[in-house]
Amino acid sequence: MNQHYFVGISVPKQQTISLIKAAHEMELKNTHKIVVASEDMHITLMYLGAVNPHQMNELIKFMESASKCHYPFEIHSTSVRVFGNEEIPRVVYANIEEKQELHSLHTDLSIGATEKGLRLDKKPFIPHITLAKKWSGFGQMQSIISFNDPISFTVEEYSLFEIHPNQSPKYKSIATFQLGDR
């Protein structure tokens, strides 16, 4: 199997505490096959899939230069939402409040990746932090909650990750790009 990759923003350890607490309160381990570990929590900017070495080198060069055109910005999340049926959702996630800086970063990276010959997902970009996925077919979904302590953090970098589905953590950063011209 070819190695697969994605570009994303890691969630700082301190903020994952609230996310893990929310997953526990909603008893997601009883309803979903996969509950995301704190060290794997992230916001996906773009899924890349398999990438050949030449494209990877070009993509890394592009992402290094693109990072200089974007500056650190704040991320906020106050609630949990779902993809799919609310009673048997395929994904439970922390919603990320709309932020122009985040969409601009996603758009610029997507355009650059496409120019490098990569085929990206055509689905609309919905920034989120996955808490659980793959409905297990068991249990009953607990009510969706709001965070008592809203999650906020400053995005100062993004990373290129390798996906290792049979390991923990599942995602390994292979390159990190600092935002802003430093």
mmCIF file with all atom_site columns, C-alpha atoms in Angstrom:
data_model
loop_
_atom_site.group_PDB
_atom_site.id
_atom_site.type_symbol
_atom_site.label_atom_id
_atom_site.label_alt_id
_atom_site.label_comp_id
_atom_site.label_asym_id
_atom_site.label_entity_id
_atom_site.label_seq_id
_atom_site.pdbx_PDB_ins_code
_atom_site.Cartn_x
_atom_site.Cartn_y
_atom_site.Cartn_z
_atom_site.occupancy
_atom_site.B_iso_or_equiv
_atom_site.pdbx_formal_charge
_atom_site.auth_seq_id
_atom_site.auth_comp_id
_atom_site.auth_asym_id
_atom_site.auth_atom_id
_atom_site.pdbx_PDB_model_num
ATOM 1   C CA . MET A 1 1   ? 0.000   0.000  0.000   1.00 0.00 ? 1   MET A CA 1
ATOM 2   C CA . ASN A 1 2   ? 1.246   3.474  -0.855  1.00 0.00 ? 2   ASN A CA 1
ATOM 3   C CA . GLN A 1 3   ? 1.929   5.911  1.963   1.00 0.00 ? 3   GLN A CA 1
ATOM 4   C CA . HIS A 1 4   ? -0.865  8.496  2.310   1.00 0.00 ? 4   HIS A CA 1
ATOM 5   C CA . TYR A 1 5   ? -0.564  12.110 3.483   1.00 0.00 ? 5   TYR A CA 1
ATOM 6   C CA . PHE A 1 6   ? -2.558  15.146 4.550   1.00 0.00 ? 6   PHE A CA 1
ATOM 7   C CA . VAL A 1 7   ? -1.850  18.748 5.525   1.00 0.00 ? 7   VAL A CA 1
ATOM 8   C CA . GLY A 1 8   ? -3.257  19.876 8.835   1.00 0.00 ? 8   GLY A CA 1
ATOM 9   C CA . ILE A 1 9   ? -3.079  21.955 11.979  1.00 0.00 ? 9   ILE A CA 1
ATOM 10  C CA . SER A 1 10  ? -2.310  20.092 15.209  1.00 0.00 ? 10  SER A CA 1
ATOM 11  C CA . VAL A 1 11  ? -4.478  20.905 18.198  1.00 0.00 ? 11  VAL A CA 1
ATOM 12  C CA . PRO A 1 12  ? -2.326  21.956 21.183  1.00 0.00 ? 12  PRO A CA 1
ATOM 13  C CA . LYS A 1 13  ? -2.288  19.464 24.056  1.00 0.00 ? 13  LYS A CA 1
ATOM 14  C CA . GLN A 1 14  ? -4.017  21.844 26.490  1.00 0.00 ? 14  GLN A CA 1
ATOM 15  C CA . GLN A 1 15  ? -7.028  22.218 24.160  1.00 0.00 ? 15  GLN A CA 1
ATOM 16  C CA . THR A 1 16  ? -7.357  18.472 23.612  1.00 0.00 ? 16  THR A CA 1
ATOM 17  C CA . ILE A 1 17  ? -8.291  18.107 27.306  1.00 0.00 ? 17  ILE A CA 1
ATOM 18  C CA . SER A 1 18  ? -11.692 19.748 26.658  1.00 0.00 ? 18  SER A CA 1
ATOM 19  C CA . LEU A 1 19  ? -12.173 17.658 23.521  1.00 0.00 ? 19  LEU A CA 1
ATOM 20  C CA . ILE A 1 20  ? -11.396 14.380 25.288  1.00 0.00 ? 20  ILE A CA 1
ATOM 21  C CA . LYS A 1 21  ? -13.744 15.416 28.117  1.00 0.00 ? 21  LYS A CA 1
ATOM 22  C CA . ALA A 1 22  ? -16.533 16.095 25.595  1.00 0.00 ? 22  ALA A CA 1
ATOM 23  C CA . ALA A 1 23  ? -15.981 12.699 23.928  1.00 0.00 ? 23  ALA A CA 1
ATOM 24  C CA . HIS A 1 24  ? -16.140 11.047 27.345  1.00 0.00 ? 24  HIS A CA 1
ATOM 25  C CA . GLU A 1 25  ? -19.323 12.927 28.381  1.00 0.00 ? 25  GLU A CA 1
ATOM 26  C CA . MET A 1 26  ? -20.993 11.892 25.124  1.00 0.00 ? 26  MET A CA 1
ATOM 27  C CA . GLU A 1 27  ? -19.837 8.276  25.661  1.00 0.00 ? 27  GLU A CA 1
ATOM 28  C CA . LEU A 1 28  ? -18.499 8.120  22.106  1.00 0.00 ? 28  LEU A CA 1
ATOM 29  C CA . LYS A 1 29  ? -16.488 4.974  22.879  1.00 0.00 ? 29  LYS A CA 1
ATOM 30  C CA . ASN A 1 30  ? -19.858 3.180  23.155  1.00 0.00 ? 30  ASN A CA 1
ATOM 31  C CA . THR A 1 31  ? -21.211 4.361  19.791  1.00 0.00 ? 31  THR A CA 1
ATOM 32  C CA . HIS A 1 32  ? -18.200 4.705  17.485  1.00 0.00 ? 32  HIS A CA 1
ATOM 33  C CA . LYS A 1 33  ? -15.457 2.335  16.386  1.00 0.00 ? 33  LYS A CA 1
ATOM 34  C CA . ILE A 1 34  ? -12.801 5.064  16.474  1.00 0.00 ? 34  ILE A CA 1
ATOM 35  C CA . VAL A 1 35  ? -12.463 7.732  19.157  1.00 0.00 ? 35  VAL A CA 1
ATOM 36  C CA . VAL A 1 36  ? -9.592  10.013 18.201  1.00 0.00 ? 36  VAL A CA 1
ATOM 37  C CA . ALA A 1 37  ? -6.638  10.033 20.606  1.00 0.00 ? 37  ALA A CA 1
ATOM 38  C CA . SER A 1 38  ? -5.559  13.446 21.901  1.00 0.00 ? 38  SER A CA 1
ATOM 39  C CA . GLU A 1 39  ? -2.197  13.297 20.078  1.00 0.00 ? 39  GLU A CA 1
ATOM 40  C CA . ASP A 1 40  ? -4.003  12.747 16.748  1.00 0.00 ? 40  ASP A CA 1
ATOM 41  C CA . MET A 1 41  ? -6.430  15.681 17.033  1.00 0.00 ? 41  MET A CA 1
ATOM 42  C CA . HIS A 1 42  ? -6.064  18.123 14.165  1.00 0.00 ? 42  HIS A CA 1
ATOM 43  C CA . ILE A 1 43  ? -7.838  20.305 11.620  1.00 0.00 ? 43  ILE A CA 1
ATOM 44  C CA . THR A 1 44  ? -7.375  18.891 8.114   1.00 0.00 ? 44  THR A CA 1
ATOM 45  C CA . LEU A 1 45  ? -6.519  21.570 5.564   1.00 0.00 ? 45  LEU A CA 1
ATOM 46  C CA . MET A 1 46  ? -6.326  19.105 2.666   1.00 0.00 ? 46  MET A CA 1
ATOM 47  C CA . TYR A 1 47  ? -6.160  15.355 2.226   1.00 0.00 ? 47  TYR A CA 1
ATOM 48  C CA . LEU A 1 48  ? -3.496  14.357 -0.296  1.00 0.00 ? 48  LEU A CA 1
ATOM 49  C CA . GLY A 1 49  ? -3.639  10.560 -0.461  1.00 0.00 ? 49  GLY A CA 1
ATOM 50  C CA . ALA A 1 50  ? -0.632  8.931  -2.141  1.00 0.00 ? 50  ALA A CA 1
ATOM 51  C CA . VAL A 1 51  ? 2.004   11.365 -3.439  1.00 0.00 ? 51  VAL A CA 1
ATOM 52  C CA . ASN A 1 52  ? 4.995   10.482 -5.629  1.00 0.00 ? 52  ASN A CA 1
ATOM 53  C CA . PRO A 1 53  ? 8.454   11.676 -4.460  1.00 0.00 ? 53  PRO A CA 1
ATOM 54  C CA . HIS A 1 54  ? 8.813   14.365 -7.163  1.00 0.00 ? 54  HIS A CA 1
ATOM 55  C CA . GLN A 1 55  ? 5.390   15.845 -6.336  1.00 0.00 ? 55  GLN A CA 1
ATOM 56  C CA . MET A 1 56  ? 6.227   15.659 -2.623  1.00 0.00 ? 56  MET A CA 1
ATOM 57  C CA . ASN A 1 57  ? 9.447   17.662 -3.071  1.00 0.00 ? 57  ASN A CA 1
ATOM 58  C CA . GLU A 1 58  ? 7.627   20.288 -5.133  1.00 0.00 ? 58  GLU A CA 1
ATOM 59  C CA . LEU A 1 59  ? 4.756   20.423 -2.645  1.00 0.00 ? 59  LEU A CA 1
ATOM 60  C CA . ILE A 1 60  ? 7.080   20.912 0.332   1.00 0.00 ? 60  ILE A CA 1
ATOM 61  C CA . LYS A 1 61  ? 8.881   23.776 -1.449  1.00 0.00 ? 61  LYS A CA 1
ATOM 62  C CA . PHE A 1 62  ? 5.535   25.375 -2.258  1.00 0.00 ? 62  PHE A CA 1
ATOM 63  C CA . MET A 1 63  ? 4.186   25.000 1.291   1.00 0.00 ? 63  MET A CA 1
ATOM 64  C CA . GLU A 1 64  ? 7.355   26.534 2.713   1.00 0.00 ? 64  GLU A CA 1
ATOM 65  C CA . SER A 1 65  ? 6.906   29.659 0.588   1.00 0.00 ? 65  SER A CA 1
ATOM 66  C CA . ALA A 1 66  ? 3.093   29.755 1.052   1.00 0.00 ? 66  ALA A CA 1
ATOM 67  C CA . SER A 1 67  ? 3.465   29.748 4.838   1.00 0.00 ? 67  SER A CA 1
ATOM 68  C CA . LYS A 1 68  ? 5.276   33.106 4.657   1.00 0.00 ? 68  LYS A CA 1
ATOM 69  C CA . CYS A 1 69  ? 2.186   34.713 3.074   1.00 0.00 ? 69  CYS A CA 1
ATOM 70  C CA . HIS A 1 70  ? -0.093  33.866 6.001   1.00 0.00 ? 70  HIS A CA 1
ATOM 71  C CA . TYR A 1 71  ? 0.118   35.097 9.565   1.00 0.00 ? 71  TYR A CA 1
ATOM 72  C CA . PRO A 1 72  ? -0.866  33.511 12.881  1.00 0.00 ? 72  PRO A CA 1
ATOM 73  C CA . PHE A 1 73  ? -4.577  33.641 13.687  1.00 0.00 ? 73  PHE A CA 1
ATOM 74  C CA . GLU A 1 74  ? -6.997  32.473 16.390  1.00 0.00 ? 74  GLU A CA 1
ATOM 75  C CA . ILE A 1 75  ? -9.198  29.375 16.196  1.00 0.00 ? 75  ILE A CA 1
ATOM 76  C CA . HIS A 1 76  ? -12.366 29.007 18.306  1.00 0.00 ? 76  HIS A CA 1
ATOM 77  C CA . SER A 1 77  ? -14.762 26.135 18.928  1.00 0.00 ? 77  SER A CA 1
ATOM 78  C CA . THR A 1 78  ? -17.784 26.216 21.189  1.00 0.00 ? 78  THR A CA 1
ATOM 79  C CA . SER A 1 79  ? -19.813 23.182 20.163  1.00 0.00 ? 79  SER A CA 1
ATOM 80  C CA . VAL A 1 80  ? -19.924 19.626 18.898  1.00 0.00 ? 80  VAL A CA 1
ATOM 81  C CA . ARG A 1 81  ? -21.662 18.717 15.637  1.00 0.00 ? 81  ARG A CA 1
ATOM 82  C CA . VAL A 1 82  ? -22.044 15.655 13.421  1.00 0.00 ? 82  VAL A CA 1
ATOM 83  C CA . PHE A 1 83  ? -21.739 14.550 9.823   1.00 0.00 ? 83  PHE A CA 1
ATOM 84  C CA . GLY A 1 84  ? -24.595 12.225 8.929   1.00 0.00 ? 84  GLY A CA 1
ATOM 85  C CA . ASN A 1 85  ? -27.771 11.322 10.760  1.00 0.00 ? 85  ASN A CA 1
ATOM 86  C CA . GLU A 1 86  ? -27.845 12.853 14.273  1.00 0.00 ? 86  GLU A CA 1
ATOM 87  C CA . GLU A 1 87  ? -29.019 9.573  15.800  1.00 0.00 ? 87  GLU A CA 1
ATOM 88  C CA . ILE A 1 88  ? -26.333 7.455  14.114  1.00 0.00 ? 88  ILE A CA 1
ATOM 89  C CA . PRO A 1 89  ? -23.689 9.962  12.961  1.00 0.00 ? 89  PRO A CA 1
ATOM 90  C CA . ARG A 1 90  ? -20.723 8.698  10.966  1.00 0.00 ? 90  ARG A CA 1
ATOM 91  C CA . VAL A 1 91  ? -18.522 11.508 12.397  1.00 0.00 ? 91  VAL A CA 1
ATOM 92  C CA . VAL A 1 92  ? -18.748 13.539 15.610  1.00 0.00 ? 92  VAL A CA 1
ATOM 93  C CA . TYR A 1 93  ? -16.619 16.686 15.595  1.00 0.00 ? 93  TYR A CA 1
ATOM 94  C CA . ALA A 1 94  ? -15.776 19.963 17.297  1.00 0.00 ? 94  ALA A CA 1
ATOM 95  C CA . ASN A 1 95  ? -17.015 22.737 15.052  1.00 0.00 ? 95  ASN A CA 1
ATOM 96  C CA . ILE A 1 96  ? -14.507 25.472 14.137  1.00 0.00 ? 96  ILE A CA 1
ATOM 97  C CA . GLU A 1 97  ? -15.999 28.947 13.919  1.00 0.00 ? 97  GLU A CA 1
ATOM 98  C CA . GLU A 1 98  ? -15.745 30.537 10.482  1.00 0.00 ? 98  GLU A CA 1
ATOM 99  C CA . LYS A 1 99  ? -12.454 32.344 10.059  1.00 0.00 ? 99  LYS A CA 1
ATOM 100 C CA . GLN A 1 100 ? -11.341 34.075 6.843   1.00 0.00 ? 100 GLN A CA 1
ATOM 101 C CA . GLU A 1 101 ? -7.661  33.424 7.611   1.00 0.00 ? 101 GLU A CA 1
ATOM 102 C CA . LEU A 1 102 ? -8.276  29.673 7.842   1.00 0.00 ? 102 LEU A CA 1
ATOM 103 C CA . HIS A 1 103 ? -10.220 29.558 4.575   1.00 0.00 ? 103 HIS A CA 1
ATOM 104 C CA . SER A 1 104 ? -7.581  31.686 2.852   1.00 0.00 ? 104 SER A CA 1
ATOM 105 C CA . LEU A 1 105 ? -4.817  29.305 3.989   1.00 0.00 ? 105 LEU A CA 1
ATOM 106 C CA . HIS A 1 106 ? -6.838  26.288 2.816   1.00 0.00 ? 106 HIS A CA 1
ATOM 107 C CA . THR A 1 107 ? -7.554  27.905 -0.561  1.00 0.00 ? 107 THR A CA 1
ATOM 108 C CA . ASP A 1 108 ? -3.936  28.903 -1.214  1.00 0.00 ? 108 ASP A CA 1
ATOM 109 C CA . LEU A 1 109 ? -2.622  25.457 -0.276  1.00 0.00 ? 109 LEU A CA 1
ATOM 110 C CA . SER A 1 110 ? -5.266  23.716 -2.384  1.00 0.00 ? 110 SER A CA 1
ATOM 111 C CA . ILE A 1 111 ? -4.492  25.828 -5.446  1.00 0.00 ? 111 ILE A CA 1
ATOM 112 C CA . GLY A 1 112 ? -0.767  25.150 -5.046  1.00 0.00 ? 112 GLY A CA 1
ATOM 113 C CA . ALA A 1 113 ? -1.269  21.401 -4.586  1.00 0.00 ? 113 ALA A CA 1
ATOM 114 C CA . THR A 1 114 ? -3.489  21.256 -7.660  1.00 0.00 ? 114 THR A CA 1
ATOM 115 C CA . GLU A 1 115 ? -0.853  23.144 -9.667  1.00 0.00 ? 115 GLU A CA 1
ATOM 116 C CA . LYS A 1 116 ? 1.666   20.494 -8.549  1.00 0.00 ? 116 LYS A CA 1
ATOM 117 C CA . GLY A 1 117 ? -0.552  17.844 -10.135 1.00 0.00 ? 117 GLY A CA 1
ATOM 118 C CA . LEU A 1 118 ? -2.269  16.511 -7.024  1.00 0.00 ? 118 LEU A CA 1
ATOM 119 C CA . ARG A 1 119 ? -5.951  15.583 -7.123  1.00 0.00 ? 119 ARG A CA 1
ATOM 120 C CA . LEU A 1 120 ? -7.751  16.926 -4.083  1.00 0.00 ? 120 LEU A CA 1
ATOM 121 C CA . ASP A 1 121 ? -11.106 16.079 -2.588  1.00 0.00 ? 121 ASP A CA 1
ATOM 122 C CA . LYS A 1 122 ? -13.916 18.074 -4.225  1.00 0.00 ? 122 LYS A CA 1
ATOM 123 C CA . LYS A 1 123 ? -16.035 18.237 -1.056  1.00 0.00 ? 123 LYS A CA 1
ATOM 124 C CA . PRO A 1 124 ? -16.470 21.700 0.487   1.00 0.00 ? 124 PRO A CA 1
ATOM 125 C CA . PHE A 1 125 ? -13.969 22.656 3.186   1.00 0.00 ? 125 PHE A CA 1
ATOM 126 C CA . ILE A 1 126 ? -15.656 22.371 6.587   1.00 0.00 ? 126 ILE A CA 1
ATOM 127 C CA . PRO A 1 127 ? -13.036 23.071 9.262   1.00 0.00 ? 127 PRO A CA 1
ATOM 128 C CA . HIS A 1 128 ? -13.461 20.714 12.189  1.00 0.00 ? 128 HIS A CA 1
ATOM 129 C CA . ILE A 1 129 ? -11.680 18.531 14.748  1.00 0.00 ? 129 ILE A CA 1
ATOM 130 C CA . THR A 1 130 ? -12.856 14.925 14.554  1.00 0.00 ? 130 THR A CA 1
ATOM 131 C CA . LEU A 1 131 ? -13.690 13.399 17.934  1.00 0.00 ? 131 LEU A CA 1
ATOM 132 C CA . ALA A 1 132 ? -15.069 10.040 16.773  1.00 0.00 ? 132 ALA A CA 1
ATOM 133 C CA . LYS A 1 133 ? -15.904 8.250  13.535  1.00 0.00 ? 133 LYS A CA 1
ATOM 134 C CA . LYS A 1 134 ? -17.367 5.037  12.157  1.00 0.00 ? 134 LYS A CA 1
ATOM 135 C CA . TRP A 1 135 ? -20.669 4.352  13.898  1.00 0.00 ? 135 TRP A CA 1
ATOM 136 C CA . SER A 1 136 ? -20.393 0.998  15.664  1.00 0.00 ? 136 SER A CA 1
ATOM 137 C CA . GLY A 1 137 ? -24.045 0.062  15.387  1.00 0.00 ? 137 GLY A CA 1
ATOM 138 C CA . PHE A 1 138 ? -24.303 -0.167 19.160  1.00 0.00 ? 138 PHE A CA 1
ATOM 139 C CA . GLY A 1 139 ? -25.497 2.129  21.885  1.00 0.00 ? 139 GLY A CA 1
ATOM 140 C CA . GLN A 1 140 ? -27.478 5.307  21.617  1.00 0.00 ? 140 GLN A CA 1
ATOM 141 C CA . MET A 1 141 ? -25.976 8.638  20.714  1.00 0.00 ? 141 MET A CA 1
ATOM 142 C CA . GLN A 1 142 ? -25.896 10.989 23.705  1.00 0.00 ? 142 GLN A CA 1
ATOM 143 C CA . SER A 1 143 ? -27.112 14.523 23.167  1.00 0.00 ? 143 SER A CA 1
ATOM 144 C CA . ILE A 1 144 ? -24.761 16.909 21.410  1.00 0.00 ? 144 ILE A CA 1
ATOM 145 C CA . ILE A 1 145 ? -23.071 19.233 23.875  1.00 0.00 ? 145 ILE A CA 1
ATOM 146 C CA . SER A 1 146 ? -21.636 22.713 24.027  1.00 0.00 ? 146 SER A CA 1
ATOM 147 C CA . PHE A 1 147 ? -18.247 23.196 25.633  1.00 0.00 ? 147 PHE A CA 1
ATOM 148 C CA . ASN A 1 148 ? -18.280 24.651 29.134  1.00 0.00 ? 148 ASN A CA 1
ATOM 149 C CA . ASP A 1 149 ? -14.825 26.019 28.358  1.00 0.00 ? 149 ASP A CA 1
ATOM 150 C CA . PRO A 1 150 ? -14.745 27.073 24.697  1.00 0.00 ? 150 PRO A CA 1
ATOM 151 C CA . ILE A 1 151 ? -11.610 25.969 22.895  1.00 0.00 ? 151 ILE A CA 1
ATOM 152 C CA . SER A 1 152 ? -9.328  28.680 21.535  1.00 0.00 ? 152 SER A CA 1
ATOM 153 C CA . PHE A 1 153 ? -5.762  28.633 20.314  1.00 0.00 ? 153 PHE A CA 1
ATOM 154 C CA . THR A 1 154 ? -3.446  30.521 18.024  1.00 0.00 ? 154 THR A CA 1
ATOM 155 C CA . VAL A 1 155 ? -2.522  28.790 14.781  1.00 0.00 ? 155 VAL A CA 1
ATOM 156 C CA . GLU A 1 156 ? 1.168   29.506 14.217  1.00 0.00 ? 156 GLU A CA 1
ATOM 157 C CA . GLU A 1 157 ? 2.028   26.581 11.943  1.00 0.00 ? 157 GLU A CA 1
ATOM 158 C CA . TYR A 1 158 ? 0.688   23.726 9.876   1.00 0.00 ? 158 TYR A CA 1
ATOM 159 C CA . SER A 1 159 ? 2.228   20.376 9.057   1.00 0.00 ? 159 SER A CA 1
ATOM 160 C CA . LEU A 1 160 ? 2.483   17.697 6.408   1.00 0.00 ? 160 LEU A CA 1
ATOM 161 C CA . PHE A 1 161 ? 1.501   14.384 7.996   1.00 0.00 ? 161 PHE A CA 1
ATOM 162 C CA . GLU A 1 162 ? 2.043   10.738 7.086   1.00 0.00 ? 162 GLU A CA 1
ATOM 163 C CA . ILE A 1 163 ? -0.857  8.452  7.932   1.00 0.00 ? 163 ILE A CA 1
ATOM 164 C CA . HIS A 1 164 ? -0.075  5.226  9.831   1.00 0.00 ? 164 HIS A CA 1
ATOM 165 C CA . PRO A 1 165 ? -3.509  3.625  10.379  1.00 0.00 ? 165 PRO A CA 1
ATOM 166 C CA . ASN A 1 166 ? -2.243  0.704  12.462  1.00 0.00 ? 166 ASN A CA 1
ATOM 167 C CA . GLN A 1 167 ? -0.093  2.740  14.853  1.00 0.00 ? 167 GLN A CA 1
ATOM 168 C CA . SER A 1 168 ? -0.668  5.119  17.726  1.00 0.00 ? 168 SER A CA 1
ATOM 169 C CA . PRO A 1 169 ? -0.352  7.975  17.162  1.00 0.00 ? 169 PRO A CA 1
ATOM 170 C CA . LYS A 1 170 ? -1.737  7.466  13.646  1.00 0.00 ? 170 LYS A CA 1
ATOM 171 C CA . TYR A 1 171 ? -0.362  10.711 12.232  1.00 0.00 ? 171 TYR A CA 1
ATOM 172 C CA . LYS A 1 172 ? 3.318   11.581 12.023  1.00 0.00 ? 172 LYS A CA 1
ATOM 173 C CA . SER A 1 173 ? 4.431   15.106 11.123  1.00 0.00 ? 173 SER A CA 1
ATOM 174 C CA . ILE A 1 174 ? 7.157   14.970 8.458   1.00 0.00 ? 174 ILE A CA 1
ATOM 175 C CA . ALA A 1 175 ? 7.407   18.734 7.818   1.00 0.00 ? 175 ALA A CA 1
ATOM 176 C CA . THR A 1 176 ? 6.152   21.795 9.691   1.00 0.00 ? 176 THR A CA 1
ATOM 177 C CA . PHE A 1 177 ? 5.672   25.253 8.223   1.00 0.00 ? 177 PHE A CA 1
ATOM 178 C CA . GLN A 1 178 ? 5.663   28.398 10.377  1.00 0.00 ? 178 GLN A CA 1
ATOM 179 C CA . LEU A 1 179 ? 3.152   31.098 9.474   1.00 0.00 ? 179 LEU A CA 1
ATOM 180 C CA . GLY A 1 180 ? 4.454   34.570 8.749   1.00 0.00 ? 180 GLY A CA 1
ATOM 181 C CA . ASP A 1 181 ? 7.770   35.931 7.549   1.00 0.00 ? 181 ASP A CA 1
ATOM 182 C CA . ARG A 1 182 ? 10.139  35.343 10.443  1.00 0.00 ? 182 ARG A CA 1
#
